[in-house]
Coordinates of C-alpha atoms in Angstrom, one line a residue:
M168 CA 134.3 92.5 -19.6
P169 CA 133.9 88.9 -18.4
M170 CA 135.7 89.8 -15.2
T171 CA 133.4 92.8 -14.5
S172 CA 130.3 90.7 -15.0
L173 CA 131.7 88.1 -12.6
R174 CA 132.4 90.7 -9.9
A175 CA 128.8 92.1 -10.3
S176 CA 127.4 88.6 -10.0
A177 CA 129.4 87.9 -6.9
A178 CA 128.3 91.1 -5.2
A179 CA 124.7 90.3 -6.0
L180 CA 125.1 86.9 -4.4
I181 CA 126.6 88.3 -1.2
L182 CA 123.8 90.9 -0.9
C183 CA 121.2 88.2 -1.3
A184 CA 122.9 86.0 1.4
A185 CA 123.0 89.0 3.8
L186 CA 119.3 89.9 3.5
P187 CA 117.9 87.1 5.8
A188 CA 120.4 88.0 8.5
L189 CA 119.4 91.6 8.4
A190 CA 115.8 90.6 8.6
Q191 CA 116.4 88.7 11.8
T192 CA 118.2 91.6 13.6
A193 CA 116.2 92.6 16.8
P194 CA 114.3 95.9 16.4
A195 CA 115.6 98.8 18.4
K196 CA 113.9 99.3 21.8
P197 CA 111.7 102.4 21.9
V198 CA 113.1 105.2 24.0
A199 CA 111.5 105.1 27.5
K200 CA 109.4 108.2 28.2
T201 CA 110.6 110.3 31.1
K202 CA 108.3 110.2 34.1
A203 CA 106.3 113.3 34.5
A204 CA 107.3 115.4 37.5
A205 CA 105.1 114.7 40.6
K206 CA 102.6 117.4 41.2
P207 CA 102.8 119.0 44.7
A208 CA 100.0 118.1 47.0
P209 CA 97.5 121.0 47.3
A210 CA 97.9 122.9 50.5
K211 CA 95.2 122.3 53.2
K212 CA 93.0 125.2 53.7
A213 CA 92.7 126.5 57.3
P214 CA 89.3 125.9 58.7
P215 CA 87.1 129.0 58.8
P216 CA 86.8 130.7 62.2
P217 CA 83.7 129.8 64.1
P218 CA 80.9 132.4 63.8
E219 CA 80.7 135.0 66.5
P220 CA 78.1 134.3 69.1
V221 CA 74.9 136.4 69.2
L222 CA 75.2 138.7 72.3
V223 CA 72.1 140.2 73.8
D224 CA 72.3 143.7 75.3
A225 CA 73.7 143.8 78.8
D226 CA 71.5 145.0 81.7
E227 CA 72.6 147.3 84.4
A228 CA 73.8 144.5 86.7
Q229 CA 76.0 143.1 83.9
L230 CA 77.4 146.5 83.0
A231 CA 78.3 147.0 86.7
A232 CA 79.9 143.6 86.9
A233 CA 82.0 144.3 83.8
E234 CA 83.5 147.3 85.5
R235 CA 84.8 145.0 88.3
A236 CA 86.9 142.9 86.0
Y237 CA 90.7 143.6 86.1
L238 CA 91.7 144.3 82.5
G239 CA 95.1 143.5 81.1
D240 CA 97.7 140.8 81.5
Y241 CA 97.7 138.1 84.2
A242 CA 100.8 136.1 85.2
C243 CA 99.7 132.5 85.7
E244 CA 101.3 129.2 86.8
F245 CA 103.8 127.5 84.5
K246 CA 104.8 130.9 83.2
E247 CA 101.6 131.2 81.1
T248 CA 99.6 134.4 80.6
V249 CA 96.0 135.4 80.2
Q250 CA 94.8 138.6 78.7
I251 CA 91.4 140.1 79.6
E252 CA 89.9 143.0 77.6
K253 CA 86.5 144.5 77.0
H254 CA 84.6 143.2 74.1
P255 CA 85.3 145.6 71.2
K256 CA 81.7 145.6 69.9
V257 CA 79.2 144.9 72.6
A258 CA 79.3 146.7 76.0
G259 CA 79.1 144.6 79.1
Y260 CA 81.1 141.6 77.7
I261 CA 84.7 140.6 78.3
N262 CA 87.1 138.8 76.0
V263 CA 89.5 136.3 77.7
A264 CA 92.5 135.3 75.6
W265 CA 94.6 132.2 76.4
K266 CA 96.7 130.0 74.2
K267 CA 95.6 131.5 70.9
Q268 CA 91.9 131.1 72.0
V269 CA 89.6 133.9 72.7
F270 CA 86.5 133.3 74.9
T271 CA 83.7 135.8 75.1
M272 CA 82.5 136.1 78.6
K273 CA 79.4 137.5 80.4
P274 CA 80.4 139.0 83.8
V275 CA 78.3 138.1 86.7
L276 CA 78.9 139.3 90.3
S277 CA 78.1 136.4 92.7
S278 CA 76.5 136.8 96.1
T279 CA 79.8 135.9 97.7
G280 CA 81.6 138.8 96.1
A281 CA 83.5 136.8 93.5
L282 CA 83.3 137.9 89.9
R283 CA 82.3 135.1 87.5
L284 CA 83.1 135.5 83.8
E285 CA 80.8 133.0 82.1
D286 CA 81.6 131.8 78.6
V287 CA 78.6 132.6 76.4
T288 CA 79.1 129.2 74.7
G289 CA 79.0 127.4 78.0
R290 CA 82.5 125.9 77.6
T291 CA 84.6 127.8 80.1
L292 CA 84.4 129.9 83.2
M293 CA 86.8 132.4 84.7
I294 CA 86.6 133.3 88.4
Q295 CA 88.2 136.4 89.8
I296 CA 88.6 136.5 93.6
A297 CA 90.6 138.8 95.8
N298 CA 94.1 137.2 95.5
K299 CA 93.9 135.4 92.2
S300 CA 91.9 134.3 89.1
M301 CA 91.5 130.9 87.5
L302 CA 90.1 129.5 84.2
L303 CA 88.0 126.4 84.3
D304 CA 86.6 124.0 81.6
T305 CA 83.0 123.5 82.6
K306 CA 82.6 120.6 80.2
I307 CA 85.1 118.3 81.9
G308 CA 85.1 120.0 85.3
Q309 CA 88.8 120.8 85.4
R310 CA 91.0 123.9 85.8
L311 CA 92.7 125.0 82.6
I312 CA 95.0 127.5 84.3
D313 CA 95.3 128.6 87.9
D314 CA 97.1 131.1 90.1
C315 CA 96.6 134.0 87.6
V316 CA 97.5 137.3 89.2
H317 CA 96.8 140.8 88.0
P318 CA 98.8 143.8 89.2
E319 CA 95.8 145.0 91.1
Q320 CA 95.5 141.7 92.9
I321 CA 99.2 141.9 93.8
K322 CA 98.5 145.3 95.4
L323 CA 95.7 143.7 97.5
I324 CA 98.0 140.9 98.6
E325 CA 100.8 143.3 99.6
A326 CA 98.3 145.5 101.5
A327 CA 97.0 142.5 103.4
K328 CA 100.5 141.5 104.4
A329 CA 101.2 145.0 105.6
A330 CA 98.0 145.0 107.6
K331 CA 99.1 141.9 109.4
I332 CA 102.3 143.5 110.5
N333 CA 100.8 146.7 111.6
D334 CA 97.7 145.2 113.2
P335 CA 97.9 141.8 115.0
E336 CA 94.1 141.5 114.8
A337 CA 94.3 141.5 111.0
E338 CA 95.9 138.1 111.0
A339 CA 92.8 136.7 112.8
A340 CA 90.6 138.5 110.3
E341 CA 92.6 137.0 107.4
A342 CA 92.2 133.5 108.9
A343 CA 88.4 134.1 109.0
R344 CA 88.5 135.3 105.4
S345 CA 86.6 133.0 103.0
G346 CA 88.1 131.5 99.9
L347 CA 86.3 134.1 97.8
G348 CA 88.0 137.0 99.5
I349 CA 85.0 138.0 101.7
T350 CA 85.7 139.0 105.3
P351 CA 82.8 138.2 107.7
T352 CA 81.2 141.3 109.2
A353 CA 81.2 141.9 112.9
A354 CA 77.7 140.5 113.2
E355 CA 78.8 137.3 111.5
T356 CA 82.0 137.0 113.7
P357 CA 81.3 135.2 117.0
A358 CA 82.0 137.4 119.9
A359 CA 84.5 136.3 122.5
P360 CA 83.0 134.8 125.7
P361 CA 82.9 137.2 128.6
V362 CA 85.6 136.8 131.2
A363 CA 84.1 135.7 134.6
A364 CA 84.8 138.2 137.4
K365 CA 86.9 136.9 140.3
P366 CA 85.0 136.7 143.6
A367 CA 86.0 139.3 146.1
K368 CA 88.0 138.2 149.1
P369 CA 86.2 138.3 152.4
A370 CA 87.3 141.1 154.7
K371 CA 89.4 140.0 157.7
A372 CA 87.9 140.4 161.1
K373 CA 89.6 142.9 163.4

């Protein structure tokens, strides 16, 4: 019994001596929270298309000019293309498509014979002449695309070449042709000066 009490007292002393050391032990670090997954950036919404311009009813002159426009695909410089179609909703207007842009045009037949397709917003202008068409930016005064040729214009070019071969005078007419594909009429073409008659030789005396 004395030995058992002695052992119990020794165990109590060891436990009391260990308590201060246990109290000084550093506390465990808290578990770091995992970072929340980054939220994806919201997709940018595409800007809404511009409102369609208000188109007034076309008069007879505009309707007639619209019939002069060559519809379909044009092969242009730098291997680009232009498409021209009638406006799907309003008669007398033309849609010109180029590089994912569509311009609504009002056709106007000029006094020189060229067909002008005037952008109803005032931004662009397309000119159709005998041998080609071109699209202009009227705001900066530069050509957007040039040397656009429709199959009908190719036919006119080939016909003009054939006329030169078959008729020598056609080459002179082509040289007098204006840049807008208008050939001067006979009244506008200056007549050739008359050839002076040679004086008659005096008769020899017999």
